[in-house]
Amino acid sequence: MAETKSPAAFDVVIVGAGFAGMYMLHRLRGLGMSACVFEAGSGVGGTWYWNRYPGARCDVESMQYSYSFSPELQQEWRWSELFASQPEILRYANHVADRFDLSRDIQLNTRVTDAKFDRTMRRWTVRTDRGDLVSARYCVMATGCLSTARVPDFPGIAQFAGKTYHTGHWPHDGVDFTGLRVGVIGTGSSAIQAVPVIAEQAAHLFVFQRTPNFSIPSRNGPMPDEYAQSWKHDYPALREKARHLRTGVLNNPNDISALEVSEQERRRIYDERWAAGGTNFMAAFNDLIVDQRANDTAADFVRDMIRETVRDQSVAELLAPKNHPIGTKRICVDTDYYATFNRPNVTLIDVRRTPISQITAAGIRAGDVEYKLDAIVFATGFDAMTGALLNIDIRSDGTTLQQKWDAGPRTYLGLMTAGFPNMFMITGPGSPSVLSNMMVSIEQHVDWIADCVAYLRAHGEDCIEATQDAEDAWVLHGNEVAHQTLYPLANSWYMGVNIPGKPQVFMPYIGGVGTYRDICDEIAAEGYRGFALSARAQTLAAE
Ligand code: N01
């Protein structure tokens, strides 16, 4: 879009007003820095603004999936359920925006299209789809890990006469499926939450499954007052403890091997975790994600639970995952997912055996069968971790980020990438991000970045850049750690496998939230080891 304005100048430009961008703005204000935030949505909340599909809720407990930076905020906010629903989390995001007066620096309905670094001026110039032009010393990408929705390129998609929806772009006024024949494509976390709710409304629901997933019942319910109070009473200590755990979630880890106990004892422990519900199931033993034999015991247990729940054993067999170790694709959490397949109005279709060949005017064709539909829900996921970043034309020294990451993302700590000075990523590839409680990881990154820019200011520096050596070493370390686990055995979006042509590398850092935090803190304490720091004045004097 043409523009004639000269750029407005800020200390920092932030891309995205989800939980990461909002807290970043708050911290920068606290440092007396000027910042502006661009947000593509018409409201704050990021992933919770976009993902409004039926049944959407968080699979980390509400008492833990919330900001910890403000003691007042965490005391005053009341969650109504153990696992908060999307509308409630969005209300919370809006409450935070109001409470900390964030909105005056957030420009909504504005998508950042380009960001260019000028090495002479040591500033980023950022453009938007509305013609804004902004210059800032630092650019912070708070663009989210799962914010670029993906619809596979099914032939005939445009000719479908009914309505289509993607879970990650759900209409704001909801969708009424009453009396309709609905198809859901995909059986990841989003579908597993949406399917039971849509099944209650639809005349008939067809679930098109390519790969079954392991799902644990959430056992969600109203938040008991005493439970909320027990957290609030001890919040500072509990939050601190969570920051040093592997996933950033207090999940009652059992620090013994699944192979150390008798079969009976193992079964007792799995039964207990299954009855308690939620992702804590994966903390039943300490080796489920590193030892195939240990993993098999947990996977067998869940497969048995599926067979117990689903009456038609041929459907149960289709729903029971057999091709990836449990937990190596994101473990799902549900309310009545497997039981939904006992309903007479729900049909499971195995599109592994008979792939979807076409979307027709009347529905979906898989094999020889055309399923007549009034609506199709694409629960087909996201171009994860890199999609939102690479959708922006990011350039420095004549190179684009797209070119630099041609063979997969390369970062130092998931915070910066060499050759792109003064650009920070929040929960970028190479950090624990999607393998952790995102709130814990977001706060850790925001605090690290805020401390970093404050340090630069205090030391008269205005430029920071990851060195190539440090980045190479971090990428190597990340790969080594990932390959000590079972994660790379799954065709997951963690590996980029869901996007045709995307380089297949394990993107998040799996070393654990606590270990990672210690590494980041040590690096900062050593004057930002592995980063090159400089000031423009010094550079000019040297020339
Ligand atoms: O997406 P997904 P999602 N033909 O990529 C299928 C977070 N999240 O939106 O596995 C047929 O997991 C695909 O099949 P396959 C969470 O981190 C959190 O569900 O590629 N099927 C798969 O079944 C999660 O992991 C929460 O064989 C096709 C599905 O589409 C992440 O978001 C809630 C296909 C995509 O599953 C993404 O979850 C929701 C094709 N051509 C999401 N292409 C909570 O906090 C794709 N599929 C609870």
XYZ file of C-alpha atoms and ligand atoms in Angstrom:
591
model
C 0.000 0.000 0.000
C 1.432 3.400 -0.956
C 2.187 5.835 1.847
C 3.778 9.212 2.068
C 4.206 9.642 5.829
C 7.612 9.648 7.484
C 7.875 6.822 9.958
C 6.639 7.299 13.494
C 9.542 6.482 15.816
C 9.434 4.189 18.845
C 11.926 2.387 20.991
C 10.190 -0.906 20.254
C 7.617 -2.208 17.825
C 5.762 -5.339 18.911
C 3.981 -7.587 16.433
C 0.962 -9.295 17.999
C -1.272 -8.566 20.989
C -1.719 -12.035 22.406
C -0.489 -12.838 25.891
C 3.124 -12.353 24.742
C 2.665 -8.962 23.095
C 0.530 -7.601 25.910
C 3.001 -8.468 28.638
C 5.914 -7.209 26.509
C 4.206 -3.842 26.193
C 3.614 -3.718 29.934
C 7.267 -4.482 30.740
C 8.611 -1.935 28.247
C 6.377 0.759 29.672
C 7.787 -0.073 33.065
C 11.255 0.677 31.649
C 10.045 4.037 30.348
C 10.376 2.898 26.739
C 7.991 3.842 23.980
C 6.347 0.945 22.177
C 3.569 0.349 19.704
C 1.804 -2.935 19.051
C 0.220 -4.051 15.788
C -2.434 -6.739 15.958
C -4.175 -8.343 12.988
C -7.320 -9.233 14.966
C -9.982 -6.789 16.023
C -9.258 -7.581 19.655
C -6.465 -8.737 21.951
C -5.924 -12.350 23.064
C -4.095 -13.912 20.118
C -4.849 -17.626 19.860
C -7.848 -17.165 22.179
C -9.191 -14.427 19.942
C -9.078 -16.623 16.820
C -9.855 -20.169 18.061
C -13.546 -19.900 18.955
C -14.637 -23.336 17.780
C -17.198 -25.228 19.897
C -15.548 -26.791 22.952
C -12.346 -24.715 22.727
C -10.639 -24.592 26.096
C -7.157 -24.710 27.536
C -5.615 -28.032 28.506
C -3.438 -26.459 31.194
C -5.328 -25.814 34.423
C -6.616 -22.256 34.752
C -4.795 -21.671 38.039
C -1.554 -22.237 36.101
C -2.499 -20.882 32.677
C -2.522 -17.254 33.735
C -0.039 -14.431 34.225
C 2.068 -14.489 37.359
C 3.677 -11.059 36.987
C 1.059 -9.181 38.982
C 0.237 -10.452 42.491
C -2.913 -8.301 42.480
C -4.122 -9.691 39.154
C -3.614 -13.296 40.156
C -5.420 -12.726 43.438
C -8.401 -10.856 42.046
C -9.215 -12.930 38.945
C -11.659 -15.806 39.522
C -11.724 -18.739 37.115
C -15.069 -20.488 36.933
C -13.788 -23.887 35.739
C -10.746 -26.074 36.368
C -9.883 -25.773 32.665
C -11.023 -22.417 31.343
C -13.068 -22.171 28.162
C -12.006 -19.932 25.287
C -14.615 -17.219 26.071
C -13.404 -16.998 29.660
C -9.724 -16.806 28.644
C -10.604 -14.088 26.154
C -12.431 -12.168 28.902
C -9.287 -12.518 31.007
C -7.112 -11.146 28.165
C -9.442 -8.158 27.823
C -9.449 -7.645 31.570
C -5.641 -7.539 31.532
C -5.673 -5.039 28.652
C -8.051 -2.786 30.638
C -6.419 -3.233 33.996
C -2.981 -2.246 32.692
C -4.321 0.315 30.227
C -2.646 -1.474 27.328
C -5.086 -0.705 24.523
C -3.914 2.864 23.913
C -0.693 1.501 22.407
C -2.270 -1.387 20.465
C -3.430 -0.812 16.908
C -5.979 -3.492 16.022
C -7.076 -4.745 12.594
C -3.559 -4.177 11.333
C -1.303 -6.840 9.889
C 2.445 -6.263 9.679
C 3.617 -7.036 6.160
C 7.325 -6.105 6.130
C 10.124 -5.470 8.574
C 13.532 -4.271 7.406
C 16.660 -3.653 9.419
C 18.891 -0.720 8.560
C 22.355 -1.566 9.795
C 23.606 2.018 9.556
C 20.793 3.468 11.590
C 20.429 0.295 13.648
C 16.695 0.501 13.417
C 13.839 -1.584 12.111
C 11.302 -0.132 9.709
C 7.975 -1.885 9.866
C 5.085 -1.570 7.425
C 1.510 -2.707 7.749
C -1.338 -3.575 5.415
C -2.969 -0.283 6.388
C -0.057 1.835 5.246
C 1.526 2.441 8.644
C 5.255 2.997 8.610
C 7.067 2.764 11.910
C 10.727 2.957 12.841
C 11.964 1.317 16.024
C 15.257 0.388 17.631
C 13.975 -3.073 18.470
C 11.377 -5.299 16.913
C 9.687 -7.986 19.004
C 7.845 -10.741 17.193
C 5.025 -11.850 19.498
C 3.360 -13.619 16.606
C 2.405 -16.893 18.302
C 3.353 -20.485 17.512
C 0.009 -21.686 16.173
C -1.435 -18.648 14.453
C -1.206 -19.504 10.761
C -4.192 -21.723 10.056
C -3.803 -24.269 7.301
C -6.385 -25.800 4.973
C -4.961 -28.613 2.827
C -5.203 -28.181 -0.881
C -8.131 -30.568 -1.474
C -9.222 -30.603 -5.121
C -12.636 -29.059 -5.662
C -12.701 -27.151 -2.400
C -14.120 -24.013 -4.041
C -17.136 -25.788 -5.477
C -18.569 -26.968 -2.139
C -22.081 -25.536 -1.904
C -22.292 -25.587 1.905
C -20.384 -23.591 4.506
C -16.744 -24.221 5.428
C -14.949 -23.258 8.631
C -11.424 -23.594 10.043
C -11.193 -24.078 13.805
C -8.549 -21.348 13.976
C -10.743 -18.765 12.190
C -14.094 -19.388 13.763
C -16.952 -16.894 13.175
C -17.387 -14.547 16.121
C -21.117 -14.994 16.341
C -20.834 -18.783 16.515
C -22.246 -21.441 14.218
C -25.483 -23.323 14.718
C -25.168 -26.854 13.369
C -28.656 -27.902 14.442
C -30.185 -30.281 11.940
C -27.141 -30.231 9.633
C -24.910 -32.934 8.214
C -21.437 -31.868 9.255
C -17.987 -33.163 8.308
C -14.959 -32.576 10.527
C -11.593 -33.186 8.868
C -8.776 -33.852 11.337
C -8.472 -35.464 14.741
C -5.918 -33.269 16.546
C -6.523 -31.311 19.775
C -8.968 -28.902 18.122
C -11.156 -31.615 16.595
C -11.038 -33.708 19.760
C -12.544 -30.772 21.668
C -15.010 -29.775 18.939
C -16.357 -33.196 17.930
C -18.357 -33.970 21.117
C -19.991 -30.535 21.077
C -20.814 -30.521 17.362
C -22.180 -34.093 17.681
C -24.782 -32.847 20.156
C -26.128 -30.342 17.626
C -25.683 -31.903 14.224
C -28.177 -34.216 12.569
C -25.177 -36.317 11.602
C -21.455 -35.831 12.139
C -18.825 -37.481 9.949
C -15.306 -37.422 11.400
C -12.611 -37.847 8.749
C -9.599 -39.320 10.539
C -6.172 -39.824 8.969
C -4.185 -40.376 12.173
C -5.770 -41.203 15.527
C -4.441 -39.365 18.570
C -4.080 -40.251 22.215
C -6.474 -38.279 24.367
C -6.907 -38.161 28.138
C -10.195 -37.108 29.776
C -9.901 -33.639 31.273
C -12.289 -34.246 34.211
C -13.105 -30.570 33.875
C -15.691 -29.074 36.214
C -16.571 -25.963 38.160
C -13.631 -24.483 40.067
C -13.976 -25.451 43.736
C -13.446 -22.386 45.930
C -11.071 -24.209 48.276
C -8.953 -25.344 45.349
C -8.606 -21.813 43.954
C -7.832 -20.522 47.439
C -5.152 -23.158 47.992
C -3.366 -21.820 44.906
C -3.885 -18.179 45.755
C -2.661 -18.705 49.263
C 0.648 -20.025 48.031
C 0.906 -18.489 44.563
C 4.439 -17.007 44.700
C 6.002 -20.307 45.819
C 3.947 -22.452 43.448
C 4.677 -20.247 40.436
C 8.372 -20.273 41.262
C 8.344 -24.054 41.497
C 6.592 -24.358 38.111
C 9.222 -22.143 36.459
C 11.858 -24.768 37.234
C 9.986 -27.864 36.097
C 10.351 -29.555 32.720
C 7.061 -28.351 31.262
C 6.409 -25.328 33.444
C 3.364 -27.121 34.810
C 3.016 -28.445 38.337
C 1.932 -31.878 37.212
C 2.862 -34.057 40.150
C 5.776 -35.801 38.384
C 6.541 -39.330 39.514
C 10.321 -39.640 39.331
C 10.592 -43.381 38.700
C 10.773 -45.509 35.585
C 7.643 -47.231 34.317
C 9.767 -50.373 34.069
C 10.843 -50.291 37.724
C 7.438 -51.192 39.113
C 5.291 -54.306 38.876
C 2.592 -54.531 36.250
C -0.061 -54.199 38.939
C 1.520 -51.104 40.423
C 1.893 -49.554 36.969
C -1.756 -50.190 36.247
C -2.727 -48.648 39.590
C -0.731 -45.514 38.775
C -2.199 -45.190 35.273
C -5.726 -45.758 36.622
C -5.159 -43.034 39.179
C -3.840 -40.557 36.581
C -6.636 -41.434 34.135
C -9.206 -40.843 36.878
C -7.573 -37.521 37.826
C -7.493 -36.485 34.167
C -5.452 -34.090 32.061
C -1.923 -33.999 30.663
C -0.510 -34.967 34.078
C -1.019 -38.478 32.776
C 2.303 -38.139 30.938
C 4.085 -37.427 34.248
C 3.071 -40.864 35.582
C 6.682 -42.044 35.119
C 9.940 -40.300 34.291
C 10.842 -42.228 31.134
C 7.661 -42.261 29.061
C 9.113 -39.914 26.496
C 12.611 -41.380 26.291
C 12.163 -45.149 26.472
C 10.048 -47.004 23.927
C 9.274 -49.903 26.274
C 8.141 -47.539 29.023
C 6.124 -45.570 26.493
C 4.423 -48.755 25.265
C 3.030 -49.396 28.743
C 1.277 -46.001 28.774
C 0.132 -46.312 25.154
C -1.277 -49.816 25.816
C -3.176 -48.489 28.810
C -4.816 -45.694 26.804
C -5.631 -48.053 23.928
C -7.351 -50.326 26.474
C -9.336 -47.375 27.788
C -10.471 -46.572 24.236
C -11.578 -50.196 23.725
C -13.473 -50.071 27.034
C -15.224 -46.826 26.121
C -16.166 -47.404 22.489
C -18.799 -50.101 22.037
C -18.152 -50.951 18.369
C -14.740 -52.630 18.501
C -13.993 -51.938 14.842
C -14.419 -48.206 15.574
C -12.350 -48.567 18.763
C -9.509 -50.132 16.767
C -9.564 -47.243 14.324
C -9.481 -44.739 17.180
C -6.589 -46.463 18.955
C -3.289 -44.895 17.809
C -0.676 -47.438 16.804
C 1.860 -45.568 14.737
C 3.435 -43.096 17.135
C 4.588 -43.265 20.748
C 2.175 -41.618 23.173
C 3.101 -37.989 23.826
C 5.251 -37.561 20.710
C 2.362 -35.809 19.041
C 0.812 -33.291 21.351
C -1.241 -35.288 23.861
C -4.907 -34.290 23.654
C -7.331 -33.627 26.482
C -11.045 -34.093 25.997
C -14.525 -34.240 27.409
C -16.283 -37.374 26.158
C -14.379 -37.634 22.868
C -14.228 -41.421 22.606
C -17.753 -41.887 23.994
C -19.058 -39.598 21.253
C -18.432 -42.430 18.788
C -21.144 -44.452 20.560
C -23.735 -41.937 19.355
C -25.927 -43.102 16.477
C -25.419 -39.772 14.681
C -21.597 -40.006 14.550
C -19.589 -41.870 11.900
C -15.806 -42.270 11.844
C -14.226 -42.439 8.402
C -10.722 -43.787 7.962
C -9.119 -41.515 5.394
C -5.773 -43.210 5.872
C -7.235 -46.224 4.080
C -9.415 -44.246 1.675
C -7.983 -40.719 1.399
C -10.154 -37.735 0.623
C -9.901 -37.476 -3.144
C -12.129 -34.498 -3.699
C -14.455 -31.973 -2.189
C -17.561 -31.873 -4.340
C -20.463 -29.441 -4.490
C -22.404 -31.818 -2.236
C -19.752 -32.947 0.237
C -16.560 -34.976 0.588
C -15.499 -37.876 -1.587
C -13.242 -40.497 0.022
C -12.640 -43.665 -1.929
C -15.829 -44.575 -3.782
C -18.132 -42.860 -1.331
C -19.424 -39.318 -1.456
C -20.496 -38.076 1.986
C -23.240 -35.490 1.528
C -22.677 -32.528 3.832
C -24.133 -29.122 4.688
C -20.964 -27.890 6.409
C -17.278 -28.819 6.604
C -15.047 -28.014 9.561
C -11.340 -28.015 8.789
C -9.592 -28.975 12.033
C -6.449 -29.341 9.972
C -3.993 -27.404 12.088
C -1.402 -24.730 11.552
C 1.886 -23.871 9.902
C 3.371 -24.031 13.369
C 6.198 -22.000 14.898
C 7.579 -20.494 11.687
C 4.423 -19.753 9.641
C 3.525 -16.408 11.189
C 7.130 -15.167 11.098
C 7.725 -16.171 7.502
C 4.480 -14.572 6.377
C 6.140 -11.247 7.140
C 8.811 -10.086 4.705
C 11.628 -9.797 7.248
C 14.925 -8.542 5.800
C 18.351 -7.612 7.016
C 21.555 -7.085 5.022
C 19.720 -8.026 1.823
C 18.714 -11.456 3.139
C 15.195 -12.487 4.018
C 14.349 -14.639 6.993
C 12.694 -16.998 4.526
C 16.058 -17.443 2.748
C 17.937 -17.854 5.987
C 15.506 -20.507 7.249
C 15.274 -22.302 3.926
C 16.457 -25.571 5.503
C 14.544 -25.003 8.754
C 14.553 -22.414 11.522
C 17.923 -21.571 13.118
C 18.032 -19.470 16.247
C 20.078 -18.801 19.325
C 17.893 -19.773 22.305
C 14.763 -19.260 20.192
C 15.155 -15.591 21.051
C 17.207 -14.199 18.148
C 18.565 -15.346 14.803
C 22.025 -14.382 13.538
C 22.050 -11.702 10.848
C 18.841 -10.094 12.132
C 20.037 -7.758 14.880
C 17.667 -6.203 17.406
C 14.848 -8.580 16.459
C 13.563 -10.761 19.272
C 11.122 -13.633 19.024
C 8.882 -14.605 21.920
C 8.649 -18.404 22.222
C 10.429 -18.790 18.890
C 11.670 -22.080 17.418
C 14.575 -23.355 19.491
C 12.864 -22.512 22.806
C 10.587 -24.780 24.916
C 7.465 -22.856 23.796
C 4.858 -25.366 22.596
C 6.248 -28.135 24.812
C 5.514 -26.082 27.893
C 2.905 -24.055 29.714
C 2.946 -21.152 27.243
C 2.244 -18.616 29.988
C 5.400 -19.612 31.851
C 7.491 -19.537 28.685
C 6.017 -16.233 27.517
C 6.760 -14.554 30.842
C 10.293 -15.932 30.872
C 11.032 -14.650 27.353
C 9.430 -11.260 27.926
C 11.358 -10.763 31.164
C 14.608 -11.821 29.486
C 14.064 -9.431 26.557
C 13.064 -6.550 28.853
C 16.159 -7.120 31.001
C 18.278 -7.319 27.855
C 17.151 -4.002 26.363
C 17.479 -2.351 29.783
C 21.042 -3.706 30.002
C 21.879 -2.382 26.529
C 20.554 1.042 27.459
C 22.441 1.066 30.748
C 25.683 0.120 28.956
C 25.312 2.634 26.135
C 24.793 -0.090 23.518
C 22.086 -0.003 20.896
C 22.619 -3.187 18.936
C 22.526 -6.872 19.849
C 22.925 -9.782 17.489
C 23.286 -13.525 17.955
C 26.687 -14.694 16.730
C 26.799 -17.390 14.083
C 28.892 -19.657 16.302
C 26.492 -19.412 19.227
C 23.539 -20.086 16.975
C 25.197 -23.105 15.340
C 26.044 -24.548 18.734
C 22.481 -24.018 19.999
C 20.932 -25.664 16.928
C 23.291 -28.622 17.348
C 22.459 -28.909 21.039
C 18.701 -28.686 20.315
C 18.948 -31.506 17.773
C 21.014 -33.670 20.080
C 18.550 -33.309 22.932
C 15.553 -33.962 20.656
C 17.112 -37.151 19.343
C 17.598 -38.498 22.850
C 13.809 -38.685 23.033
C 11.070 -40.485 21.129
C 9.647 -37.216 19.717
C 11.282 -37.421 16.277
C 9.553 -40.780 15.709
C 6.200 -39.079 15.103
C 5.050 -37.267 11.975
C 4.087 -34.223 13.971
C 3.761 -30.502 13.399
C 6.656 -30.180 15.907
C 8.709 -31.593 12.997
C 6.977 -29.521 10.309
C 5.664 -32.699 8.678
C 2.103 -31.367 8.269
C 3.107 -28.694 5.755
C 4.081 -29.950 2.299
C 7.638 -28.871 1.472
C 8.408 -27.610 4.979
C 11.877 -28.656 6.154
C 11.614 -31.446 8.702
C 13.460 -30.441 11.832
C 12.340 -30.713 15.436
C 11.481 -27.075 16.162
C 10.935 -26.626 19.900
C 13.714 -27.053 22.484
C 13.078 -30.149 24.519
C 15.666 -29.710 27.262
C 12.985 -28.522 29.703
C 11.718 -25.180 30.896
C 13.801 -25.102 34.092
C 17.077 -26.074 32.422
C 16.419 -23.642 29.592
C 15.712 -20.800 32.009
C 19.010 -21.462 33.799
C 20.874 -21.378 30.475
C 19.242 -18.082 29.465
C 19.974 -16.557 32.873
C 23.630 -17.658 32.816
C 24.107 -16.229 29.341
C 22.667 -12.876 30.441
C 24.754 -12.889 33.626
C 27.884 -13.339 31.513
C 27.171 -10.129 29.619
C 25.068 -11.919 26.970
C 27.493 -14.613 25.963
C 27.058 -15.597 22.331
C 25.612 -12.228 21.387
C 27.558 -9.350 19.815
C 26.722 -6.056 21.499
C 27.718 -2.698 20.052
C 26.892 0.996 19.954
C 26.511 3.110 16.842
C 28.838 5.761 18.282
C 31.602 3.134 18.681
C 31.097 1.856 15.162
C 31.251 5.353 13.649
C 34.428 6.167 15.614
C 36.073 2.994 14.333
C 35.248 3.787 10.700
O -4.112 -29.310 14.608
P -3.250 -30.652 14.433
P -5.030 -28.864 15.849
N -6.430 -35.169 5.152
O -2.174 -30.292 13.462
C -5.452 -33.731 9.935
C -2.804 -26.621 20.094
N -4.146 -26.710 20.623
O -5.617 -27.536 15.508
O -2.139 -36.257 11.841
C -6.901 -35.633 6.299
O -2.868 -31.227 15.723
C -4.238 -34.240 10.649
O -3.987 -35.587 10.314
P -2.471 -36.153 10.367
C -2.056 -27.899 20.451
O -0.721 -27.611 20.671
C -4.304 -26.707 21.953
O -5.935 -29.918 16.271
O -1.621 -35.133 9.672
N -6.563 -35.139 7.496
C -4.633 -34.013 12.097
O -5.469 -35.012 12.568
C -2.253 -28.698 19.194
O -1.344 -29.741 19.005
C -5.536 -26.847 22.484
O -2.533 -37.452 9.670
C -5.705 -34.124 7.521
C -5.440 -32.706 12.000
O -5.804 -32.546 10.638
C -2.159 -27.628 18.144
O -2.852 -26.522 18.699
C -6.640 -26.984 21.669
C -5.175 -33.581 6.342
C -4.614 -31.502 12.422
O -4.284 -31.633 13.755
C -2.766 -27.956 16.811
O -3.985 -28.671 17.016
C -6.461 -26.969 20.304
C -5.580 -34.155 5.122
N -5.104 -33.696 3.947
C -5.215 -26.838 19.787
N -4.349 -32.563 6.691
C -5.711 -26.870 23.940
O -5.135 -26.156 24.714
C -4.361 -32.487 8.024
N -5.190 -33.439 8.537
C -6.612 -27.855 24.402
